[in-house]
Every structure is written in C-alpha cells, then in structure tokens.
Amino acid sequence: MESMPPLETVYQAVFALYRNPDTAEKEKASMWLNDLQRSVFAWKVADEMLHQQHDTESCYFAAQTMRTKIQLAFHELPPEAHNSLRDSLLEHIAKVNESTKSIIVTQLCLALADLALQMPTWQKPVLDLINQFNSTAVSPLLEVMTVLPEEVNSRTLRLGANRRQQVLQELTACVPVVSSFLNACLASGGDNVQVQVKVLRCFTSWVQIQAFTLPEVAENAVVGYAFQILCNRQESCQLHDAAADCVCALLQCLEDNNNQQVLELQLFTGVMALEEGFHLSVAHEDQEKSVNYCRIFTELAEAFLEKIVNGSTDTKPHYALKILDLVLTCVGHHDYEVAAITFNLWYRLSEDLYQKNNDMLLTVFKPYVARLIEALCRHCQMEPDHEGLLEDGDDFMDFRTKVSELIRDVVFIVGSSNCFRQMFMSLQSPGVTWDSSEAALFIMQAVAKNIIPEENDVVPKVVEAILNLPPNTHVAVRYTSILLLGELCEWIEKHPESLEPVLNCLLCGLQQPQLACAAATALQSVCAACRSHMSQHFNGLVQLVQALDSFCISQDAAIGLLKGVAIILGRLPPQQIDQAMKEICLVQAKPLCDLVQANVKPERGKKTDPMLWLDRLAVIFRNTNPTVENGAVHPCLGVITEMWPVLSTTMDKYQTEGAIMERCCRCLRFAIRCVSQQATHLLEPLVKQMVRIYSSHPHSCLLYLGSILVDEYGSDSHCVQGLLEMLQTFITPTFTLLQGELGLKHHPDTVDDFFRLCDRFLQRAPVALLTSVSFPSILQCGLMAVQLDHRDANASVMRFFSDLVHAGISHREREDFETRHRLIREVLLEHGRTLVTNLIQASVFCLHSYMLCDVATVLLELVSWDRELFSSWLYETLSLLPKQSSGGSVTATENQLLEFQESLTKAHSAKVITHSLRDFARLYR
C-alpha cells in the first residue's frame, strides 16, 4: 500500500467484510484490509477510527489492528512516538463504558499491555494505570491488569529474556498495590458477578507468573473468597469456573515451590473440604462444577505427588495419600469426560514408580491403581441398547483408546496377570451382561501383550471361550474378542496346538463384514508372531490374498494382512519364494495394469485408485526379507524385474498426479531395498524415466527415490557417474522452484528430499559431489535453507552440513581421505563464516526451540574441525546481532555474549551446545 487510504474507503471495506452477503466482495475486502494492516499507515488509520467510534465493526477492526501492530510491528514506530501512542490508548480506554463490546475492550487492553511490556521508558505502568483508572474505569482496568502478566510470556512479542526478567521484577514490586486494589474491588463490588469474576481472573494471572510470594498468597482475601465460592453450591458457573482456575493456579505454583509447609497444609485442608461440594454437584447433575472439583483434586494430587511417592512406606503412607481417594471418587463419576481429567496424574505416578523400581512402593499404590482400572472398565462399557460397533472418530471410541494407553502404562503396578485374571473373573460373574463382558475383554486386550507366553492358567480358558462364542453373541463382544486373540499372538506362538483353531476362527471372522477388519488385524499379528509355525498354512494364506477383495475390510486392514503374509513369505525356502511372491504380487498388479490401460478417473479409496494397489505391492516388497547367502541370486529378483514394466508404465500414466507418483516412488523404493544391489540392471531405465518426468513435473518424491538409489549404488564406482548426472539434471527444476517468491517456505518437501539426496552423495561418493560443477550452487542453496522453520526440511539441511564437515575429519582409513580433507577445508575456509552466521541467526530469529538440537550437531562438527577458527567466526557473528530491541531494552549484555561464545567454543557435546543455543535464543524471544 503506497499511500494512506481515506477513512471512508476503510469503512466501506469493513462494511463489506462484515455485512456484505456477496462472498467474493467479502474476500476482496478481507485481502485489502490485510494489506492495510501490514502497512505503516495502519497505526494512524486505527487511531482515528477509534476516536470516531463509527460503529461496532469498525471499532473492533481498529482495536484489533492496533493490538496486532504493537505486537508484531512495534519496530515501525520511532521511539519519540511511543508516548503519544500510550496516551492515545489510555484515552480510548477511558472512553470505555457499559455499552462498549467486550471484544473491543479486550483488544484495547491487550494493545496497552503489549505496549507497556515493550516500552521500558514507561517505568511504572501498573501504578500509573491504577492511579488513573481505579475510580473511573474499574472494569477495563481489571482487564488490563489481567492480560498484562499473561502477555509477559507471549512468544509473539519477542521481549527477550532480559526484558522479561526486568518486567517480572517490576510486577513483583507492585504486588502490594495490586493486592490492595483487588481487595478493594471485592469489597466495593457488591453482588456484581462480572466484577467478582474479573477480580479472580486477575489474581490468577498474577499467581501464574509467581509475582505473589506464597506467604502473601496464604493471607490474601481473594484466596479465601475463591474457597468460599467453591463451598457454595448456589454460585453461578462463571464464578465457580474462575474460582477453580484460581485454586488450580495456586496448586501449580505450590508444586513449583515445594517447601511451603504452612501453605501446603492450608491448601490441602481447604481442598479436602470441597469433597461435599463435589458430591452435591453430582447429586444435582451440575456437570460443569463436577469438572471443576475434579480439576482441583487432580491438581492437588499432582502438586503433592513427589512428596507422596518419596514420603510413603508400606507401614506409614504420606498424609496426602488420601487425596488419591478423592481423585478416584471423581473417576467414578458417571461421565467419562470427568474421569479423563485425571489421566495425566496417573501417567506421572506410573512414571515415578517405574523410575523408583521399588516393590514396597508398588504395594502402597496397588490398591489405588486396581480401583482405577475397575472404574475405567465401567466407563468403557457401551450403552446396553447399543447395536453394532462404535464408529471411528466417535468421542467415546477416542476415550476408550486413551484408556487403553493409560492402562498399558499403569498395569505394571498391579501386575498384568492379576489384571487379566481379575477381568476374566468378572466375565464369569452370574448374570453378566454383554456390555460389561465387552468392556472386560477390552481391558484384557490392553494388557494381553504383557502376559508371559508360558501362562497356562487363565489364557487357555480365555482362548477356548473366545473360540466357542455362540453365533448370537453381540457383535461388539465378538469384535473385541478377535482383537484380543491378535494381542495374544505371542502366547499362541508358544502354544502351537492353538494356532489352527485360532486361524480358523479368524478366517471365519474375515467372511463377516462387521468382524472382517478386526480379523485382518489379528491375523497380521498372529502371522508376525507365529512365522516359524505358519509355513504349512502358507497356501491357505495365498488363497486368502487372492480373495482379499471379497472381504469387507478397510485398506489399512488389507495392508496389515499382506504384511503378515509377506513376513511369512520371507521364511519360506528360497526355491518356493519366487513362485509364491509372484502369485500374491500378480493379484495386485493385474488391476493396476487394467487401470493404466483404461481411461478411468481415479477415485480415492476405490478400486479405480492406483494408490490402493501400489500400497499393497509396497507392503509386500517391504516385508519380504528372506535370508540370502553370499553370491546367491535373490529369490525376489525375478518378481521385481517382472513388476518393473508395470510400475514404469504407471509412473508415465500418472506423472501429473503428485499423490500417485509418491506411492509409485515408495513402491519402487521398497522394491530396490528388497533386492539391493542385484537390481543394477533396472538402474539406467529408472533414472532416465525419473529425470524425464522431473523436468516437467518436479515431484519431490522423485528426489527421495534418487537418494535411495544413491544409498544403494553410490559406493559402486560404475554407477557414480550416472547418479551424479541424475543429480545435476534434478538441479535446474529444483532451483527454479526454490528461487521463486518464498520458494523455500512453499516447497519444504522439495528442500527435504533434495538435501537428503545430496547428503547420501556425501556419505557414498563425497569426492564426486565435492568436485561436481553443481556443488557451489547446492552449497549456496543450503546456506539459505538453514533458516527454514520446517522441521523435516531443516533437519535434512542440517544433516547435510553436519556430514559435510564430518567428512573432512573422519574415515582416515578410506583411500580418498586426503582429497576429501583438502576439498572440504577449501569449502569451509570460503563459506564457514557465512555458515556460522546463518546458523546463529536462524537459531535466534527463525527456528523453533525443538529444532536447535540439529543446529547444535553442525556447530559441534565445526568446533571439532577447527576450534580456533570457529571461535573467531562466532565472535564476528555475535557482533552483528542487535544489542537493543526496538523499544530500547537490552537484548544481550556483553557478558552474556561472551559466555555464549565460550560455552560453544569449549563444548564437547551437542547436548551442551543445544542448551546454550536455547538459553541464548531466549534473549531475543
């Protein structure tokens, strides 16, 4: 936007955005307003619109624009404009009244808070605001006082660790004034629920940043008020929520400061007294309040967890252990969503006990976990009148999945066999209903893998009962029973006499539409676990594959079944593998050939979808892994050679379709991996086809397939030149993509696969790559790509640079070491300084914290290569970083820069460098 638009034009655009029924006009207005918000004129436009207060929509747009500009573009304002902006915002907030929409007030308050945080010249914003508004605009003042501490840890603001620490100290110094202000609001607020809610939320936000010291919290009237609300069943849900949030924040704060015994006892006693409130909320079916109590009890248990575990013995448990009884009372609530709130507590408990590895402690907690599992079993029961199976994506099904994961984590505390036996006993209870039976089987399914395969007491009875289920048994019970058989696959492997009846049961299940998917899943597990016993059944499995599409199973289930068959196929005698593999591959290849020859539009997931058949072929190639003696012909070579024309024709047919091409390349990848270097005869035609297609349709999967070829054949001197030519042919279309506007950002898959390909060259044929005419261009592209904040793409770029430096200092025994060493030294002497600069700037300004471990690996290689040179490059890089933020606060002190430089230069592990990078990056975030 080149000039400031007239306000009337802005109003028209806002009107079109919110009120014009024409979708095209809305989109046009939205794009224009976005451009306006990005421009420097937005500051003045938003300010004038707020002064004019034309209508609600324009005021909201202006307030939101002001907040966004302060948050993301504060650097646009010269320092001399900061005071006038502050005064203008204060003036807008002073005009807030009861008719002002809350959404506008929130945006204005956030804008003012973000300004105060980024404006160190405003030395006492909290005191100024309270003095100015505590008698004239209490409601917006409470809002500002709430969002101010919340915004301190906003990563969008990029305050920097030093400024953040300074702000926290300033806020802590203001606590007495803030506390008095909140107490006065409570005292004068009367029965105004909105004011009471805002007071609680404000206090909560100050507690969350630990501005209040815990002794101050213990004596604060707001805390007493929060507990008073929680004890009063008549209070509104909004007030109850705010009080619960407040107490939860206190408990989280207590967990972080676990030496406050007086406050501990005070909070423990206060929370335990809320048990009656929970029971009343259940009796009156007040779900929201039940949830709040459950959150509080669970938070208290987590706050005390470390002390409970460390301070308990089998003869003298810690006094706070009884909080687990309250938590389990919540787990017993009729609604499973309440029980789910407690799951993180049980995960943490299981982790602590697993680390302790103390049988005495397991004895202490065993009764609680046993009760937990019983309660979860009840929650997993379907409705008695439910017909059929649960649907994928159903909330209840998702809950059961989480229950299964949780039970797998905690079951060691009670013992898997004990749990399994307990569930089996419940199945035999008189008058047991189908829904409780299915739930017990579901829990058994979760722990079945942990049962020792030699068990001969309960499991045989369970297997026999499943095999003899009457045909009229509820379908959900039969479905879960079949899945349970699959989970017992290791037991079946140790009891081969059970294999045939189990297989018959699963084959029968495959022929029943509602059970087919479960049967296919179970059959895959049995095939994988019992591969040594399955050879005699292989002909039957081939017939199964040939009839696969007559069963009502999903593609995932079919893939799983083929995986199981392929695993067994690899165990056959070599002379049988060729024919057997040919049979099962032809079943998939024939419909693929028909599709290629026909003029049919692919339908996703249907038989006309070539990806369906390609995925099936891929899983066969991937999982057929026979033992091949040295010098022997690979038994799969003939089949894969026969399949090549089919796959080649498929690539030509669907070369414009990215998803299908990806599946083709994946299938070829596993075919190549299967027979490895014995497929050299396919290399030339495959490479020619790949480069031809890539020049017109640059699918990144072709680059990935190229990296597989380099990995398999790059060590063969006869293949290197052809592979290098492949890389060079790939470069022009690749760079055309990446050099466009935001090319790296818009094509992360291409970056990922391209540098994976280059990295494989470094590993297999480094000298060939380093001396190629394309290498300088590859290096320049990599230096730009280190700042790309896409996890996989960035990891591939970092791995490329890490292996590049490493290749110059390792493998002295290889005959090309001297040449490599010289070439890489030349590269680093020319580009090392730029690499270090880009890596540090990427770490500080571009990359997520979790990505810095990959940067650390590259930096460690550079340190190992030449510590002194690296130190000088790092010093120059750090001197280029800004010493102050746009608001004038210090980003990094000289001492901090020096400490960072020393920590990296002296580092001997990537872990140390990662921690240093993260700490240093916080100075700018």
CSV table of N, CA and C in Angstrom, one decimal, residues 411-473:
chain,number,residue,atom,x,y,z
A,411,VAL,N,-0.4,-50.6,34.4
A,411,VAL,CA,-0.7,-52.0,34.8
A,411,VAL,C,0.4,-52.7,35.5
A,412,PHE,N,1.7,-52.3,35.3
A,412,PHE,CA,2.8,-53.0,36.0
A,412,PHE,C,2.7,-52.8,37.5
A,413,ILE,N,1.9,-51.8,38.0
A,413,ILE,CA,1.8,-51.5,39.4
A,413,ILE,C,1.0,-52.6,40.0
A,414,VAL,N,0.0,-53.1,39.3
A,414,VAL,CA,-0.9,-54.2,39.9
A,414,VAL,C,-0.5,-55.6,39.3
A,415,GLY,N,0.3,-55.6,38.2
A,415,GLY,CA,0.7,-56.8,37.6
A,415,GLY,C,-0.3,-57.2,36.4
A,416,SER,N,0.2,-57.4,35.2
A,416,SER,CA,-0.6,-57.6,34.1
A,416,SER,C,-1.4,-58.9,34.3
A,417,SER,N,-0.8,-59.9,34.8
A,417,SER,CA,-1.5,-61.2,35.0
A,417,SER,C,-2.7,-61.0,36.0
A,418,ASN,N,-2.4,-60.3,37.1
A,418,ASN,CA,-3.5,-60.0,38.1
A,418,ASN,C,-4.7,-59.3,37.4
A,419,CYS,N,-4.3,-58.3,36.6
A,419,CYS,CA,-5.4,-57.5,35.9
A,419,CYS,C,-6.2,-58.4,35.0
A,420,PHE,N,-5.4,-59.2,34.2
A,420,PHE,CA,-6.1,-60.1,33.2
A,420,PHE,C,-7.0,-61.1,33.9
A,421,ARG,N,-6.5,-61.6,35.0
A,421,ARG,CA,-7.3,-62.6,35.8
A,421,ARG,C,-8.5,-62.0,36.4
A,422,GLN,N,-8.4,-60.8,36.9
A,422,GLN,CA,-9.5,-60.1,37.5
A,422,GLN,C,-10.6,-59.8,36.5
A,423,MET,N,-10.2,-59.4,35.3
A,423,MET,CA,-11.2,-59.2,34.2
A,423,MET,C,-11.9,-60.5,33.8
A,424,PHE,N,-11.1,-61.6,33.8
A,424,PHE,CA,-11.7,-62.9,33.4
A,424,PHE,C,-12.7,-63.3,34.5
A,425,MET,N,-12.4,-63.1,35.7
A,425,MET,CA,-13.3,-63.5,36.8
A,425,MET,C,-14.6,-62.7,36.7
A,426,SER,N,-14.5,-61.4,36.3
A,426,SER,CA,-15.7,-60.6,36.1
A,426,SER,C,-16.6,-61.1,35.0
A,427,LEU,N,-15.9,-61.7,34.0
A,427,LEU,CA,-16.7,-62.3,32.9
A,427,LEU,C,-17.5,-63.5,33.3
A,428,GLN,N,-17.1,-64.1,34.4
A,428,GLN,CA,-17.8,-65.3,34.9
A,428,GLN,C,-18.8,-65.0,36.0
A,429,SER,N,-19.0,-63.7,36.3
A,429,SER,CA,-19.9,-63.4,37.3
A,429,SER,C,-21.3,-63.8,36.9
A,430,PRO,N,-22.2,-64.2,37.8
A,430,PRO,CA,-23.6,-64.5,37.5
A,430,PRO,C,-24.3,-63.3,36.9
A,431,GLY,N,-25.0,-63.6,35.8
A,431,GLY,CA,-25.9,-62.6,35.2
A,431,GLY,C,-25.1,-61.5,34.5
A,432,VAL,N,-23.8,-61.7,34.1
A,432,VAL,CA,-23.0,-60.7,33.5
A,432,VAL,C,-23.7,-60.3,32.1
A,433,THR,N,-23.7,-59.0,31.8
A,433,THR,CA,-24.3,-58.5,30.6
A,433,THR,C,-23.3,-58.4,29.5
A,434,TRP,N,-23.8,-58.3,28.3
A,434,TRP,CA,-22.9,-58.2,27.1
A,434,TRP,C,-22.0,-57.0,27.2
A,435,ASP,N,-22.5,-55.9,27.6
A,435,ASP,CA,-21.7,-54.6,27.6
A,435,ASP,C,-20.6,-54.7,28.7
A,436,SER,N,-20.9,-55.3,29.8
A,436,SER,CA,-19.8,-55.4,30.8
A,436,SER,C,-18.8,-56.5,30.4
A,437,SER,N,-19.2,-57.5,29.7
A,437,SER,CA,-18.3,-58.5,29.2
A,437,SER,C,-17.4,-57.9,28.1
A,438,GLU,N,-17.9,-57.1,27.2
A,438,GLU,CA,-17.1,-56.5,26.2
A,438,GLU,C,-16.1,-55.5,26.8
A,439,ALA,N,-16.5,-54.8,27.8
A,439,ALA,CA,-15.6,-53.8,28.5
A,439,ALA,C,-14.4,-54.6,29.1
A,440,ALA,N,-14.7,-55.7,29.8
A,440,ALA,CA,-13.7,-56.5,30.4
A,440,ALA,C,-12.7,-57.1,29.4
A,441,LEU,N,-13.3,-57.6,28.3
A,441,LEU,CA,-12.4,-58.1,27.2
A,441,LEU,C,-11.5,-57.0,26.6
A,442,PHE,N,-12.1,-55.7,26.6
A,442,PHE,CA,-11.3,-54.6,26.1
A,442,PHE,C,-10.1,-54.3,27.0
A,443,ILE,N,-10.3,-54.4,28.3
A,443,ILE,CA,-9.2,-54.1,29.2
A,443,ILE,C,-8.2,-55.3,29.1
A,444,MET,N,-8.7,-56.5,28.9
A,444,MET,CA,-7.8,-57.6,28.8
A,444,MET,C,-6.9,-57.5,27.5
A,445,GLN,N,-7.6,-56.9,26.5
A,445,GLN,CA,-6.9,-56.7,25.2
A,445,GLN,C,-5.7,-55.7,25.4
A,446,ALA,N,-5.9,-54.7,26.3
A,446,ALA,CA,-4.9,-53.7,26.5
A,446,ALA,C,-3.6,-54.3,27.2
A,447,VAL,N,-3.8,-55.3,28.0
A,447,VAL,CA,-2.7,-55.9,28.8
A,447,VAL,C,-2.2,-57.2,28.3
A,448,ALA,N,-2.9,-57.8,27.3
A,448,ALA,CA,-2.6,-59.1,26.8
A,448,ALA,C,-1.1,-59.3,26.4
A,449,LYS,N,-0.6,-58.3,25.7
A,449,LYS,CA,0.8,-58.4,25.2
A,449,LYS,C,1.8,-58.6,26.4
A,450,ASN,N,1.4,-58.2,27.6
A,450,ASN,CA,2.3,-58.3,28.8
A,450,ASN,C,2.2,-59.6,29.5
A,451,ILE,N,1.3,-60.4,29.1
A,451,ILE,CA,1.1,-61.8,29.7
A,451,ILE,C,2.3,-62.7,29.3
A,452,ILE,N,2.9,-63.3,30.2
A,452,ILE,CA,4.1,-64.2,29.8
A,452,ILE,C,3.5,-65.3,28.9
A,453,PRO,N,4.2,-65.6,27.8
A,453,PRO,CA,3.7,-66.6,26.9
A,453,PRO,C,3.5,-68.0,27.5
A,454,GLU,N,4.2,-68.3,28.6
A,454,GLU,CA,4.1,-69.6,29.2
A,454,GLU,C,2.9,-69.8,30.1
A,455,GLU,N,2.1,-68.7,30.3
A,455,GLU,CA,1.0,-68.8,31.2
A,455,GLU,C,0.0,-69.9,30.8
A,456,ASN,N,-0.4,-70.7,31.8
A,456,ASN,CA,-1.2,-71.9,31.4
A,456,ASN,C,-2.5,-72.0,32.3
A,457,ASP,N,-2.8,-70.9,33.0
A,457,ASP,CA,-3.9,-71.0,33.9
A,457,ASP,C,-5.1,-70.3,33.3
A,458,VAL,N,-5.0,-69.0,33.1
A,458,VAL,CA,-6.2,-68.2,32.6
A,458,VAL,C,-6.3,-68.1,31.1
A,459,VAL,N,-5.2,-67.9,30.4
A,459,VAL,CA,-5.2,-67.6,29.0
A,459,VAL,C,-5.8,-68.8,28.2
A,460,PRO,N,-5.5,-70.0,28.5
A,460,PRO,CA,-6.1,-71.1,27.7
A,460,PRO,C,-7.7,-71.1,27.8
A,461,LYS,N,-8.2,-70.8,29.0
A,461,LYS,CA,-9.6,-70.7,29.2
A,461,LYS,C,-10.2,-69.5,28.4
A,462,VAL,N,-9.5,-68.4,28.4
A,462,VAL,CA,-9.9,-67.2,27.6
A,462,VAL,C,-10.0,-67.6,26.1
A,463,VAL,N,-8.9,-68.2,25.6
A,463,VAL,CA,-8.9,-68.5,24.2
A,463,VAL,C,-10.0,-69.5,23.9
A,464,GLU,N,-10.2,-70.5,24.7
A,464,GLU,CA,-11.2,-71.5,24.5
A,464,GLU,C,-12.6,-70.9,24.4
A,465,ALA,N,-12.8,-70.0,25.4
A,465,ALA,CA,-14.1,-69.3,25.5
A,465,ALA,C,-14.4,-68.5,24.2
A,466,ILE,N,-13.3,-67.8,23.7
A,466,ILE,CA,-13.5,-67.0,22.5
A,466,ILE,C,-13.8,-67.9,21.3
A,467,LEU,N,-13.0,-69.0,21.2
A,467,LEU,CA,-13.2,-69.9,20.1
A,467,LEU,C,-14.6,-70.5,20.1
A,468,ASN,N,-15.3,-70.6,21.2
A,468,ASN,CA,-16.6,-71.2,21.4
A,468,ASN,C,-17.7,-70.2,21.6
A,469,LEU,N,-17.5,-69.0,21.2
A,469,LEU,CA,-18.6,-68.0,21.4
A,469,LEU,C,-19.7,-68.4,20.5
A,470,PRO,N,-21.0,-68.3,21.1
A,470,PRO,CA,-22.1,-68.7,20.2
A,470,PRO,C,-22.3,-67.6,19.1
A,471,PRO,N,-22.9,-68.0,18.0
A,471,PRO,CA,-23.1,-67.1,16.9
A,471,PRO,C,-23.9,-65.9,17.2
A,472,ASN,N,-24.8,-66.1,18.2
A,472,ASN,CA,-25.7,-65.0,18.5
A,472,ASN,C,-25.2,-64.0,19.5
A,473,THR,N,-23.9,-64.2,19.9
A,473,THR,CA,-23.2,-63.2,20.8
A,473,THR,C,-23.2,-61.8,20.2
